[in-house]
PDB file of C-alpha atoms in Angstrom:
ATOM      1  CA  GLY D  18     128.701 104.532  88.472  1.00  0.00           C
ATOM      2  CA  ARG D  19     127.427 106.624  85.585  1.00  0.00           C
ATOM      3  CA  CYS D  20     127.623 110.338  84.914  1.00  0.00           C
ATOM      4  CA  LYS D  21     124.207 111.832  85.674  1.00  0.00           C
ATOM      5  CA  TRP D  22     125.130 115.225  84.175  1.00  0.00           C
ATOM      6  CA  PHE D  23     128.202 117.411  83.756  1.00  0.00           C
ATOM      7  CA  ASN D  24     128.385 121.157  83.044  1.00  0.00           C
ATOM      8  CA  VAL D  25     131.407 121.641  80.750  1.00  0.00           C
ATOM      9  CA  THR D  26     131.385 125.422  81.227  1.00  0.00           C
ATOM     10  CA  LYS D  27     131.533 125.279  85.017  1.00  0.00           C
ATOM     11  CA  GLY D  28     133.588 122.077  85.173  1.00  0.00           C
ATOM     12  CA  TRP D  29     131.476 120.030  87.567  1.00  0.00           C
ATOM     13  CA  GLY D  30     128.575 117.619  87.712  1.00  0.00           C
ATOM     14  CA  PHE D  31     127.222 114.504  89.424  1.00  0.00           C
ATOM     15  CA  ILE D  32     127.755 110.762  89.172  1.00  0.00           C
ATOM     16  CA  THR D  33     125.052 108.240  90.104  1.00  0.00           C
ATOM     17  CA  PRO D  34     126.678 105.283  91.917  1.00  0.00           C
ATOM     18  CA  ASP D  35     125.716 101.730  90.863  1.00  0.00           C
ATOM     19  CA  ASP D  36     124.897 100.750  94.468  1.00  0.00           C
ATOM     20  CA  GLY D  37     121.946 103.180  94.671  1.00  0.00           C
ATOM     21  CA  SER D  38     123.593 105.538  97.168  1.00  0.00           C
ATOM     22  CA  PRO D  39     123.125 109.328  96.762  1.00  0.00           C
ATOM     23  CA  ASP D  40     124.688 111.140  93.803  1.00  0.00           C
ATOM     24  CA  VAL D  41     128.376 112.035  94.073  1.00  0.00           C
ATOM     25  CA  PHE D  42     129.741 115.491  93.234  1.00  0.00           C
ATOM     26  CA  VAL D  43     132.570 115.500  90.661  1.00  0.00           C
ATOM     27  CA  HIS D  44     134.911 118.367  89.719  1.00  0.00           C
ATOM     28  CA  GLN D  45     136.885 118.330  86.465  1.00  0.00           C
ATOM     29  CA  SER D  46     140.197 118.407  88.369  1.00  0.00           C
ATOM     30  CA  VAL D  47     139.749 114.784  89.568  1.00  0.00           C
ATOM     31  CA  ILE D  48     138.887 113.310  86.142  1.00  0.00           C
ATOM     32  CA  ARG D  49     141.693 111.188  84.671  1.00  0.00           C
ATOM     33  CA  MET D  50     141.951 111.989  80.967  1.00  0.00           C
ATOM     34  CA  ASN D  51     144.154 113.966  78.591  1.00  0.00           C
ATOM     35  CA  GLY D  52     143.070 117.337  77.238  1.00  0.00           C
ATOM     36  CA  PHE D  53     139.830 119.054  78.228  1.00  0.00           C
ATOM     37  CA  ARG D  54     138.550 117.116  81.269  1.00  0.00           C
ATOM     38  CA  ASN D  55     134.801 116.454  81.305  1.00  0.00           C
ATOM     39  CA  LEU D  56     132.275 113.616  81.363  1.00  0.00           C
ATOM     40  CA  ALA D  57     129.571 112.610  78.909  1.00  0.00           C
ATOM     41  CA  GLU D  58     126.058 112.109  80.236  1.00  0.00           C
ATOM     42  CA  GLY D  59     125.597 108.381  80.896  1.00  0.00           C
ATOM     43  CA  GLU D  60     129.340 107.636  80.673  1.00  0.00           C
ATOM     44  CA  GLU D  61     130.386 104.656  82.806  1.00  0.00           C
ATOM     45  CA  VAL D  62     133.051 105.570  85.366  1.00  0.00           C
ATOM     46  CA  GLU D  63     134.892 104.210  88.387  1.00  0.00           C
ATOM     47  CA  MET D  64     135.572 106.538  91.294  1.00  0.00           C
ATOM     48  CA  GLU D  65     137.032 106.984  94.728  1.00  0.00           C
ATOM     49  CA  THR D  66     135.035 109.217  97.061  1.00  0.00           C
ATOM     50  CA  LYS D  67     135.278 111.067 100.350  1.00  0.00           C
ATOM     51  CA  ASP D  68     132.609 112.524 102.611  1.00  0.00           C
ATOM     52  CA  ALA D  69     132.312 116.303 102.342  1.00  0.00           C
ATOM     53  CA  ASP D  70     130.084 118.904 104.023  1.00  0.00           C
ATOM     54  CA  LYS D  71     127.333 118.595 101.413  1.00  0.00           C
ATOM     55  CA  GLY D  72     127.613 114.840 100.721  1.00  0.00           C
ATOM     56  CA  ALA D  73     129.945 112.511  98.849  1.00  0.00           C
ATOM     57  CA  GLU D  74     132.612 114.003  96.597  1.00  0.00           C
ATOM     58  CA  ALA D  75     134.758 112.179  94.032  1.00  0.00           C
ATOM     59  CA  THR D  76     138.523 112.290  94.603  1.00  0.00           C
ATOM     60  CA  VAL D  77     139.530 110.251  91.524  1.00  0.00           C
ATOM     61  CA  VAL D  78     137.390 109.449  88.472  1.00  0.00           C
ATOM     62  CA  THR D  79     138.518 107.027  85.744  1.00  0.00           C
ATOM     63  CA  GLY D  80     136.947 105.010  82.986  1.00  0.00           C
ATOM     64  CA  PRO D  81     136.143 101.290  83.472  1.00  0.00           C
ATOM     65  CA  GLY D  82     139.184  99.328  84.685  1.00  0.00           C
ATOM     66  CA  GLY D  83     141.187 102.487  85.423  1.00  0.00           C
ATOM     67  CA  THR D  84     141.286 103.628  81.789  1.00  0.00           C
ATOM     68  CA  GLU D  85     140.972 107.280  80.778  1.00  0.00           C
ATOM     69  CA  CYS D  86     137.485 108.752  80.713  1.00  0.00           C
ATOM     70  CA  ARG D  87     135.979 109.321  77.249  1.00  0.00           C
ATOM     71  CA  GLY D  88     134.417 112.668  78.002  1.00  0.00           C
ATOM     72  CA  SER D  89     131.841 114.632  76.064  1.00  0.00           C
ATOM     73  CA  HIS D  90     132.274 116.148  72.616  1.00  0.00           C
ATOM     74  CA  ARG D  91     131.025 119.426  74.101  1.00  0.00           C
ATOM     75  CA  GLN D  92     133.596 122.087  74.926  1.00  0.00           C
ATOM     76  CA  ALA D  93     133.245 125.193  77.048  1.00  0.00           C
ATOM     77  CA  ARG D  94     132.588 128.334  75.024  1.00  0.00           C
ATOM     78  CA  LYS D  95     135.563 130.635  75.055  1.00  0.00           C
ATOM     79  CA  PRO D  96     134.969 134.372  75.295  1.00  0.00           C
ATOM     80  CA  THR D  97     136.016 136.205  72.162  1.00  0.00           C
ATOM     81  CA  LYS D  98     138.403 139.110  72.455  1.00  0.00           C
ATOM     82  CA  THR D  99     136.937 141.203  69.681  1.00  0.00           C
ATOM     83  CA  LYS D 100     135.462 144.655  69.431  1.00  0.00           C
ATOM     84  CA  ARG D 101     132.300 145.184  67.402  1.00  0.00           C
ATOM     85  CA  ILE D 102     132.471 148.311  65.249  1.00  0.00           C
ATOM     86  CA  ARG D 103     130.196 149.695  62.576  1.00  0.00           C
ATOM     87  CA  LEU D 104     131.689 150.063  59.113  1.00  0.00           C
ATOM     88  CA  ASN D 105     129.268 151.769  56.701  1.00  0.00           C
ATOM     89  CA  LYS D 106     126.091 149.729  57.280  1.00  0.00           C
ATOM     90  CA  LEU D 107     127.874 146.549  58.404  1.00  0.00           C
ATOM     91  CA  PHE D 108     129.112 145.534  61.816  1.00  0.00           C
ATOM     92  CA  VAL D 109     132.537 143.888  61.896  1.00  0.00           C
ATOM     93  CA  HIS D 110     134.489 142.315  64.735  1.00  0.00           C
ATOM     94  CA  ILE D 111     138.036 143.572  65.198  1.00  0.00           C
ATOM     95  CA  GLN D 112     140.653 141.624  67.173  1.00  0.00           C
ATOM     96  CA  ARG D 113     143.326 143.612  68.995  1.00  0.00           C
ATOM     97  CA  CYS D 114     146.339 142.287  70.865  1.00  0.00           C
ATOM     98  CA  TYR D 115     146.265 143.672  74.406  1.00  0.00           C
ATOM     99  CA  ASN D 116     150.045 143.218  74.671  1.00  0.00           C
ATOM    100  CA  CYS D 117     151.444 145.041  71.608  1.00  0.00           C
ATOM    101  CA  GLY D 118     148.308 146.741  70.246  1.00  0.00           C
ATOM    102  CA  ALA D 119     148.392 145.117  66.778  1.00  0.00           C
ATOM    103  CA  VAL D 120     144.978 144.865  65.138  1.00  0.00           C
ATOM    104  CA  GLY D 121     143.691 141.779  63.349  1.00  0.00           C
ATOM    105  CA  SER D 122     146.784 139.579  63.293  1.00  0.00           C
ATOM    106  CA  HIS D 123     146.834 137.908  66.722  1.00  0.00           C
ATOM    107  CA  ILE D 124     145.773 138.144  70.375  1.00  0.00           C
ATOM    108  CA  ALA D 125     147.931 138.542  73.511  1.00  0.00           C
ATOM    109  CA  PRO D 126     148.546 134.843  74.333  1.00  0.00           C
ATOM    110  CA  LYS D 127     150.036 134.359  70.840  1.00  0.00           C
ATOM    111  CA  CYS D 128     151.994 137.634  70.787  1.00  0.00           C
ATOM    112  CA  THR D 129     155.646 137.213  69.755  1.00  0.00           C
ATOM    113  CA  VAL D 130     156.703 140.687  70.922  1.00  0.00           C
ATOM    114  CA  GLY D 131     157.114 139.664  74.567  1.00  0.00           C
ATOM    115  CA  PRO D 132     155.804 141.417  77.670  1.00  0.00           C
ATOM    116  CA  GLN D 133     155.384 145.160  77.264  1.00  0.00           C
ATOM    117  CA  PRO D 134     155.663 147.754  80.051  1.00  0.00           C
ATOM    118  CA  LYS D 135     152.451 148.883  81.701  1.00  0.00           C
ATOM    119  CA  ARG D 136     151.062 152.083  80.246  1.00  0.00           C
ATOM    120  CA  CYS D 137     148.061 154.370  80.404  1.00  0.00           C
ATOM    121  CA  HIS D 138     145.077 153.168  78.357  1.00  0.00           C
ATOM    122  CA  GLN D 139     143.946 156.770  77.806  1.00  0.00           C
ATOM    123  CA  CYS D 140     147.084 158.444  76.379  1.00  0.00           C
ATOM    124  CA  LYS D 141     149.475 155.430  75.979  1.00  0.00           C
ATOM    125  CA  SER D 142     152.168 157.028  78.182  1.00  0.00           C
ATOM    126  CA  GLU D 143     154.435 154.694  80.177  1.00  0.00           C
ATOM    127  CA  ASP D 144     154.881 157.384  82.872  1.00  0.00           C
ATOM    128  CA  HIS D 145     151.557 156.655  84.584  1.00  0.00           C
ATOM    129  CA  LEU D 146     148.439 154.459  84.523  1.00  0.00           C
ATOM    130  CA  ILE D 147     144.903 155.544  83.595  1.00  0.00           C
ATOM    131  CA  SER D 148     143.966 156.187  87.238  1.00  0.00           C
ATOM    132  CA  ASP D 149     146.551 159.016  87.300  1.00  0.00           C
ATOM    133  CA  CYS D 150     146.168 160.234  83.704  1.00  0.00           C
ATOM    134  CA  PRO D 151     146.209 164.037  83.355  1.00  0.00           C
ATOM    135  CA  ASN D 152     144.192 163.755  80.118  1.00  0.00           C
ATOM    136  CA  LYS D 153     141.447 161.862  81.946  1.00  0.00           C
ATOM    137  CA  LEU D 154     141.324 164.601  84.573  1.00  0.00           C
ATOM    138  CA  LYS D 155     141.043 167.284  81.848  1.00  0.00           C
ATOM    139  CA  LYS D 156     138.238 165.345  80.155  1.00  0.00           C
ATOM    140  CA  SER D 157     136.261 164.898  83.377  1.00  0.00           C
ATOM    141  CA  ARG D 158     136.631 168.601  84.256  1.00  0.00           C
ATOM    142  CA  SER D 159     135.388 169.689  80.818  1.00  0.00           C
ATOM    143  CA  SER D 160     132.367 167.373  81.048  1.00  0.00           C
ATOM    144  CA  GLN D 161     131.539 168.778  84.504  1.00  0.00           C
ATOM    145  CA  THR D 162     131.583 172.364  83.212  1.00  0.00           C
ATOM    146  CA  GLU D 163     129.280 171.441  80.315  1.00  0.00           C
ATOM    147  CA  THR D 164     126.552 170.072  82.595  1.00  0.00           C
TER     148      THR D 164
END
């Protein structure tokens, strides 16, 4: 068959079989290829299928002759872990590591410090979490008295 379309962000799409039967659902987890698994629109594929509740579903997808699929050049957009702040009249994006708190040098998955103990996001104490923070309670009480 041939890939009808494939959403790289959601990781699924449809293949049109060569025999004219209805389109077959394909999930990225059944695609045989290294790296980021996806299909290019119009890419020729071979597949094994099974019947599912909503129609045929691919169980294995390979390139012609059992080779790896080529895939699309498109990649899913990754969310950025930055904070937008205003500096004078410019807006800049600041990266902060959620593990060690360092600013600008790295993000948590690349942190060399190792896992840190859980702590309160409000006051940074390791004795409690933000849901039990005494400073948060003081802040909410003062805002209630102002209104």
